[in-house]
Coordinates of C-alpha atoms in Angstrom, one line a residue:
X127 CA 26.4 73.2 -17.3
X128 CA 25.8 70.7 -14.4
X129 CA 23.3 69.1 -16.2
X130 CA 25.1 68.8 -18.9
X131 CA 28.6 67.5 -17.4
X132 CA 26.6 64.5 -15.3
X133 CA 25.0 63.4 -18.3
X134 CA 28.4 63.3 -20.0
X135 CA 29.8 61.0 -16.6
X136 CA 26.8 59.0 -16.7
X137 CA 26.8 58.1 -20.3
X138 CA 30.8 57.7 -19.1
X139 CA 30.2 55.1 -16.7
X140 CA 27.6 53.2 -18.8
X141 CA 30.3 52.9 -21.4
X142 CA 33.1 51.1 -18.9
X143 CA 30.1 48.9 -17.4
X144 CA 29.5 47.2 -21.0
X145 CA 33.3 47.6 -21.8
X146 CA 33.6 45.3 -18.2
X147 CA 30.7 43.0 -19.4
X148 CA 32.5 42.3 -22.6
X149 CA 35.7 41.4 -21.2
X150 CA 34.1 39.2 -18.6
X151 CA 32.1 37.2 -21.0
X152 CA 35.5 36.9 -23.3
X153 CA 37.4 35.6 -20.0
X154 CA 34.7 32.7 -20.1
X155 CA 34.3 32.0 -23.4
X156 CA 34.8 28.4 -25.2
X157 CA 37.1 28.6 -28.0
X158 CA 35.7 26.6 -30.7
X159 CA 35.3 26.6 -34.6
X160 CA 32.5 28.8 -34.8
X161 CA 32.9 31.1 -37.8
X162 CA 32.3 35.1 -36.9
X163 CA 28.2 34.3 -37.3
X164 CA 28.2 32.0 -34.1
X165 CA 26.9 29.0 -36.8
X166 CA 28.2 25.7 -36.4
X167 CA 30.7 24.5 -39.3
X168 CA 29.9 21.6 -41.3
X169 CA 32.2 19.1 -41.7
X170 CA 31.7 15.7 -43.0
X171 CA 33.6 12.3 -42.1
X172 CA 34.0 9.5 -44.0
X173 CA 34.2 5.6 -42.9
X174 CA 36.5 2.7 -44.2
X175 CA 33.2 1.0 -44.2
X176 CA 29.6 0.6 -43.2
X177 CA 28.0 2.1 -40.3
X178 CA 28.7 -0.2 -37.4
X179 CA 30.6 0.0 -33.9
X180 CA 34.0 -0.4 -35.5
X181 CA 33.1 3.7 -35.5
X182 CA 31.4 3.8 -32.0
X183 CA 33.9 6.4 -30.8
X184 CA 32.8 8.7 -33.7
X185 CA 28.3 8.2 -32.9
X186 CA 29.4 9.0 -29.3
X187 CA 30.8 12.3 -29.9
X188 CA 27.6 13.4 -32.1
X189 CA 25.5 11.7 -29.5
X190 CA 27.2 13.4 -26.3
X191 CA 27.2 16.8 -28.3
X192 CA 31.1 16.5 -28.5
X193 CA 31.3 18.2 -32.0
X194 CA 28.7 20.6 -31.2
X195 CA 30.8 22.0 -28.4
X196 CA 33.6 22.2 -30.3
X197 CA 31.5 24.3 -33.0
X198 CA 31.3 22.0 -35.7
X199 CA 27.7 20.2 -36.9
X200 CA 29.2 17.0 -38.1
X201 CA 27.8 13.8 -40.4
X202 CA 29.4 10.9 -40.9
X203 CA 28.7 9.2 -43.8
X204 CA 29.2 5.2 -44.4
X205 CA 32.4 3.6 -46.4
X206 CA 33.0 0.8 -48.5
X207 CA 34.5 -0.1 -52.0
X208 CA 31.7 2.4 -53.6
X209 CA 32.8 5.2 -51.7
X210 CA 36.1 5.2 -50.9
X211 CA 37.4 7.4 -48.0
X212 CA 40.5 8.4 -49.1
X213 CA 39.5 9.6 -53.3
X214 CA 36.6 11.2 -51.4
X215 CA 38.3 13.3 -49.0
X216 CA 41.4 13.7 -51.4
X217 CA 38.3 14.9 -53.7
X218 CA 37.4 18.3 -52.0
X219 CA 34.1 17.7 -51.1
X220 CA 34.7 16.0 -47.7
X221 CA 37.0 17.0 -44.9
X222 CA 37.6 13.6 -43.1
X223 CA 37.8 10.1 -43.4
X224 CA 38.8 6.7 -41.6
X225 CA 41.3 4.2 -43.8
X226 CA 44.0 1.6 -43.1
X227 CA 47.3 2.8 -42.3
X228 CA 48.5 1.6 -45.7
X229 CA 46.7 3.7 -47.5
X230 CA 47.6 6.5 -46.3
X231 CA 51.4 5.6 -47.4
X232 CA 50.2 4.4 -51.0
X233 CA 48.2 7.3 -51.2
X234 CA 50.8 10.2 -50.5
X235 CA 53.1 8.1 -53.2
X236 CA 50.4 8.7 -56.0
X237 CA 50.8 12.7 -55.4
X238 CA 47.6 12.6 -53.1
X239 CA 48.2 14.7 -49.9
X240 CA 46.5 13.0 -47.2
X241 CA 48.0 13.1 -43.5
X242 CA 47.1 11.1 -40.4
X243 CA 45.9 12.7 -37.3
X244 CA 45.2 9.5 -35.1
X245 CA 45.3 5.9 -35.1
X246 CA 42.0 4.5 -33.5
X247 CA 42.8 1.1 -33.7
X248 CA 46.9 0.8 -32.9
X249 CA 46.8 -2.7 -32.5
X250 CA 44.8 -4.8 -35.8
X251 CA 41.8 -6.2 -36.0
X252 CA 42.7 -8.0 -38.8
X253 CA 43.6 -12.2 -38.3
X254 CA 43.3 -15.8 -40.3
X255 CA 41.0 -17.7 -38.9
X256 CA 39.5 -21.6 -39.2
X257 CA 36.5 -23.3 -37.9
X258 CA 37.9 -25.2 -34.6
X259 CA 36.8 -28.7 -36.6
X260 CA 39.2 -28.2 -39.2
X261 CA 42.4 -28.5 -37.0
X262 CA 43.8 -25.4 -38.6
X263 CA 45.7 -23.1 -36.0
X264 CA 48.8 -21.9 -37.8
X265 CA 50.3 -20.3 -40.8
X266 CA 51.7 -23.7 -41.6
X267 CA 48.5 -25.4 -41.2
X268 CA 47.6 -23.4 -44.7
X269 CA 49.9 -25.2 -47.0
X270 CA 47.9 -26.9 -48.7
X271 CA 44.7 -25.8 -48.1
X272 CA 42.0 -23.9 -49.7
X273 CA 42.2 -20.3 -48.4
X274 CA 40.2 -17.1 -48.9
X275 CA 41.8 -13.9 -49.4
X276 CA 40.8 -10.2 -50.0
X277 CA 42.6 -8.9 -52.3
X278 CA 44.0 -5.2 -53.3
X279 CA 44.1 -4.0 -49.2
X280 CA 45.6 -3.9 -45.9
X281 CA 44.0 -7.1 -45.6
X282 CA 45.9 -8.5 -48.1
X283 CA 49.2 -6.6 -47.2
X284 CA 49.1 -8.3 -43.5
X285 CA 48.3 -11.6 -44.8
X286 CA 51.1 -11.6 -47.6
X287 CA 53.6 -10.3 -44.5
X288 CA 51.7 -13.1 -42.4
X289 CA 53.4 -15.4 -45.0
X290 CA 56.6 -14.2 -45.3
X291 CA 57.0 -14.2 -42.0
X292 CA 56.1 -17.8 -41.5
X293 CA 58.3 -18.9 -44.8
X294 CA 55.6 -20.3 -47.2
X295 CA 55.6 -19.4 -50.8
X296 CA 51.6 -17.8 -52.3
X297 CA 52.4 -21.2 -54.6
X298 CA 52.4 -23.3 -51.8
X299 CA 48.4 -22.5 -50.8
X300 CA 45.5 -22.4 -52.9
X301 CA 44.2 -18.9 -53.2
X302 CA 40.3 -18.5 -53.9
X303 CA 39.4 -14.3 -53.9
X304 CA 36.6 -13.6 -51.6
X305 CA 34.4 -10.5 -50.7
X306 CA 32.2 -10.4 -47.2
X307 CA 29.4 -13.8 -47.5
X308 CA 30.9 -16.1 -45.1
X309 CA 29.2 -18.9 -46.5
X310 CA 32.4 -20.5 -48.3
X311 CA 34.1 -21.0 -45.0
X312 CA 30.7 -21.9 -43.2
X313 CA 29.7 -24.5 -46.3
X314 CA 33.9 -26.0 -46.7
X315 CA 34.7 -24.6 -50.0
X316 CA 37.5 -22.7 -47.8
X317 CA 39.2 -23.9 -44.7
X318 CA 40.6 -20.6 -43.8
X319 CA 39.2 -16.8 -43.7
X320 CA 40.7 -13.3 -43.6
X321 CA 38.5 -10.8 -41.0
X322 CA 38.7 -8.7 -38.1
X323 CA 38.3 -10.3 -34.6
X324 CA 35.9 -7.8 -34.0
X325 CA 33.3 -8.3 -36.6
X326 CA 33.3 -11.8 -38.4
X327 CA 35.2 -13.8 -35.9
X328 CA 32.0 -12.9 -33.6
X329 CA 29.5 -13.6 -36.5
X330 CA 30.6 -16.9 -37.0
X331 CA 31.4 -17.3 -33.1
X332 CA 27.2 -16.0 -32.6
X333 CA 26.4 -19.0 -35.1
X334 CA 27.5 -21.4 -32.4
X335 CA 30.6 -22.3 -33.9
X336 CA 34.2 -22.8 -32.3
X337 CA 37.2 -21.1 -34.6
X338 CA 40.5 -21.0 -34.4
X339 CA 42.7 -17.6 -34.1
X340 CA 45.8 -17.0 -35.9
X341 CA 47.3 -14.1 -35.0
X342 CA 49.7 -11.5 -36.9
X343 CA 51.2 -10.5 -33.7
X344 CA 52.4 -14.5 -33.3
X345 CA 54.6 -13.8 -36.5
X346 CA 55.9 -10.3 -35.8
X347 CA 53.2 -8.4 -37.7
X348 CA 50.9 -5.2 -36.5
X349 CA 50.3 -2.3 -38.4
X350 CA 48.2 0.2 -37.6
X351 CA 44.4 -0.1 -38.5
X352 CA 41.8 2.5 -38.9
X353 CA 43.6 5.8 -39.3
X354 CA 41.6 9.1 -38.9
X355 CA 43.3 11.5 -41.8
X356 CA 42.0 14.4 -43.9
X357 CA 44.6 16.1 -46.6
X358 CA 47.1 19.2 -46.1
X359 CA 45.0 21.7 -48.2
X360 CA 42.2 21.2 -45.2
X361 CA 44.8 22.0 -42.2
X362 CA 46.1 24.9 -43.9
X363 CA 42.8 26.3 -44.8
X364 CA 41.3 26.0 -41.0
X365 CA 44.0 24.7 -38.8
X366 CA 41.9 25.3 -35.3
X367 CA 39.0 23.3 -37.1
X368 CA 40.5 20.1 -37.7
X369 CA 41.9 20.5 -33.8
X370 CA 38.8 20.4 -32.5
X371 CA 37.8 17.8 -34.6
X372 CA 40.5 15.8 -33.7
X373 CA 40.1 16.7 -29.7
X374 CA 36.3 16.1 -30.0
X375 CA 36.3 13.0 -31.8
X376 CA 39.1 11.4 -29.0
X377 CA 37.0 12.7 -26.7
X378 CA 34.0 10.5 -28.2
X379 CA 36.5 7.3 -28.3
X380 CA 37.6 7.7 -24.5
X381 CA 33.6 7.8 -23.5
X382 CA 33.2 4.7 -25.5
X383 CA 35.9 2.5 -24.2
X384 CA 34.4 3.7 -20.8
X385 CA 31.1 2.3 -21.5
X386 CA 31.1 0.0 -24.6
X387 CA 27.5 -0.8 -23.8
X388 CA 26.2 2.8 -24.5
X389 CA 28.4 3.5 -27.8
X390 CA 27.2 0.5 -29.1
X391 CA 23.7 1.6 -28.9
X392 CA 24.3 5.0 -30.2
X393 CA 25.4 3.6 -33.5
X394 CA 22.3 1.4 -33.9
X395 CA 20.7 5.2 -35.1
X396 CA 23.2 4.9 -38.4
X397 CA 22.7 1.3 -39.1
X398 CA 19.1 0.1 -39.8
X399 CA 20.5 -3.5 -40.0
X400 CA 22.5 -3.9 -36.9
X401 CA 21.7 -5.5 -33.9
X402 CA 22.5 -4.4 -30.3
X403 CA 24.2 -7.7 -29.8
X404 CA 26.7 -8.1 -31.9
X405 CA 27.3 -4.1 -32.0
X406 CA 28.1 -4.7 -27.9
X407 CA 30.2 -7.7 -28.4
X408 CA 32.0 -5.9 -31.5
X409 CA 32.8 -2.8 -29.0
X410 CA 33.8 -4.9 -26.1
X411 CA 36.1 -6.9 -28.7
X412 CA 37.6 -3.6 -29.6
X413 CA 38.7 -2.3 -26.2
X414 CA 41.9 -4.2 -25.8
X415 CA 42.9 -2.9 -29.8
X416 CA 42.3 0.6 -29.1
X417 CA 44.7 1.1 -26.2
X418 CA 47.1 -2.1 -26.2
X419 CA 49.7 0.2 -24.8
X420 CA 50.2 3.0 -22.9
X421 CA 50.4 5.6 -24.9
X422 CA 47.4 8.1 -25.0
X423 CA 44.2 7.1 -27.2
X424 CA 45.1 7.8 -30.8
X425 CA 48.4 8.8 -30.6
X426 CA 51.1 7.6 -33.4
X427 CA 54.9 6.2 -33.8
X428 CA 57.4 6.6 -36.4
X429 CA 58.3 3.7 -35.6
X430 CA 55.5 1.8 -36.7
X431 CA 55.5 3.8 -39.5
X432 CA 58.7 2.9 -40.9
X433 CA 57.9 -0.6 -40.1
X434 CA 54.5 -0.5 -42.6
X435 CA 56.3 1.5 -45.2
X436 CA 59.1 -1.1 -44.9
X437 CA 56.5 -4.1 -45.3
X438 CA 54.9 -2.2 -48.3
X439 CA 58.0 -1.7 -50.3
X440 CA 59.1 -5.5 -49.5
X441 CA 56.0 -6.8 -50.5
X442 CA 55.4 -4.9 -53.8
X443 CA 52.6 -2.4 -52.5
X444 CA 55.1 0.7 -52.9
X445 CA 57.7 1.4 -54.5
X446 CA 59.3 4.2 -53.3
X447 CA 59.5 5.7 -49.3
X448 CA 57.5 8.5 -48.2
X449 CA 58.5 11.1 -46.0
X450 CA 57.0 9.9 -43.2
X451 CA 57.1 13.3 -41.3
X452 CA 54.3 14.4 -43.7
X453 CA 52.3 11.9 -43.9
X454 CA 51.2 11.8 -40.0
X455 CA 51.2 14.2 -36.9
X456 CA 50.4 13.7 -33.4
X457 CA 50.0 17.5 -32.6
X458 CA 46.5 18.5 -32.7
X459 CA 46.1 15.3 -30.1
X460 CA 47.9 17.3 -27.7

């Protein structure tokens, strides 16, 4: 009978040591978006365009194991007019992507149910700009003159604002479509060139020449630029997921404006093209764009919003407003 009641407290006590064990190791714990089996997810992210350090922030949280800690085994796949982020994501078969503000608005009026989660770049890389020779240095200085233009995107949207800002009538300049050779402006079969400040302002600038800036912000314009979004059906679906996405891949962006040199590098394993130069100037360029304010890194405005749907529906891009409480949230920043 003694024999028989100790083993009964022994196998007792064993039972409240593991029971202890448990709840000790639960205490400690990361919450992440491991699935019952412990496996990473898989999620893929789309870019507005190809692989270079316009994404740094992204490469850095693969590279620093960002995602990984967060339980999710990410790949980021490159952008561009053959795969566009937003009919891929909107798709099914990808659960992120990077796009201009603006699409995000034209999207949601077509019926496709995209949202934002964070603006990466808040102020826009986007500017007009001239070789120095030419003497071109304003809106006004484009009346007249040949001019390239991209059409059909938020390049196109900030110029035509750009314009109307300044007063001059489409008619009034000569309009040649262009795509990414900057040969016309290089060779003079344009005077002026639509680009980011952070990509072919530099490549021009690493060819030795001088250029001239002009600025949206000197007529009144900013809208937001590369916008991190995935659709509603995905935050429904796995709510905690695209948090620690979102957390993970801010994460990344704050290490990178911390040391531009390093994200820059990280991204040369995407890009078999790039060089280390112009990816480090592109990075450093970018700094200023990411976190022109104080608010925190990625965070959005209704304000600014309002303003780009406002601009959209002015300039013939949209017809009708959006709600704009659905189209973006700030909460799985916080």
């Amino acid at each position: 009978m003694w024999n028989t009641s100790r083993k009964a407290m022994l196998i007792l006590l064993s039972s409240l040591m593991l029971l202890i064990t448990a709840c000790g190791s639960g205490q400690n714990a990361k919450v992440d978006s491991r699935g019952d089996s412990g496996e990473l997810k898989k999620v893929v992210l789309r870019l507005k365009w190809i692989h270079q350090a316009q994404f740094a922030g992204f490469y850095t949280a693969v590279e620093k194991g960002y995602y990984k800690e967060a339980g999710l085994d990410v790949e980021i796949r490159p952008g561009g007019s053959d795969f566009p982020s937003v009919q891929m994501v909107a798709s099914g078969s990808e659960e992120f992507g990077v796009t201009g503000a603006d699409q995000i608005v034209i999207a949601r009026e077509k019926g496709v149910p995209v949202k934002a989660l964070s603006t990466i770049y808040r102020k826009t890389p986007f500017v007009m700009f001239a070789l120095k020779e030419s003497g071109i240095a304003t809106m006004e200085d484009l009346v007249g003159k040949k001019v390239g233009i991209k059409l059909g995107g938020n390049e196109e949207l900030t110029f035509r604002a750009m314009e109307k800002s300044a007063g001059i009538e489409a008619s009034e300049i000569g309009e040649m479509p262009i795509k990414y050779d900057l040969s016309p402006l290089l060779s003079g079969q344009v005077q002026a060139w639509p680009g980011y400040v952070i990509n072919e302002v530099l490549a021009v600038q690493e060819q030795g020449k001088e250029v001239n800036i002009i600025d949206p912000n000197d007529y009144g314009i900013n809208f937001y630029a590369d916008t991190l979004f995935t659709t509603e059906s995905v935050i429904e679906k796995d709510p905690e997921m695209v948090k620690s996405f979102v957390q993970a891949s801010m994460k990344g962006w704050d290490y990178a404006l911390k040391n531009p040199e390093e994200a820059a590098e990280f991204g040369l394993k995407y890009g078999d093209k790039l060089e280390l130069e112009h990816e480090v100037n592109m990075m450093k360029a970018s700094i200023p764009l990411l976190v022109p304010d104080q608010l925190p890194l990625g965070s959005m405005e209704e304000e600014a919003w309002d303003t780009l749907q406002k601009s959209l529906i002015e300039l013939d891009f949209l017809k009708k407003e959006q709600d704009l409480k659905a189209l973006f949230t700030n909460e799985y920043l916080e």
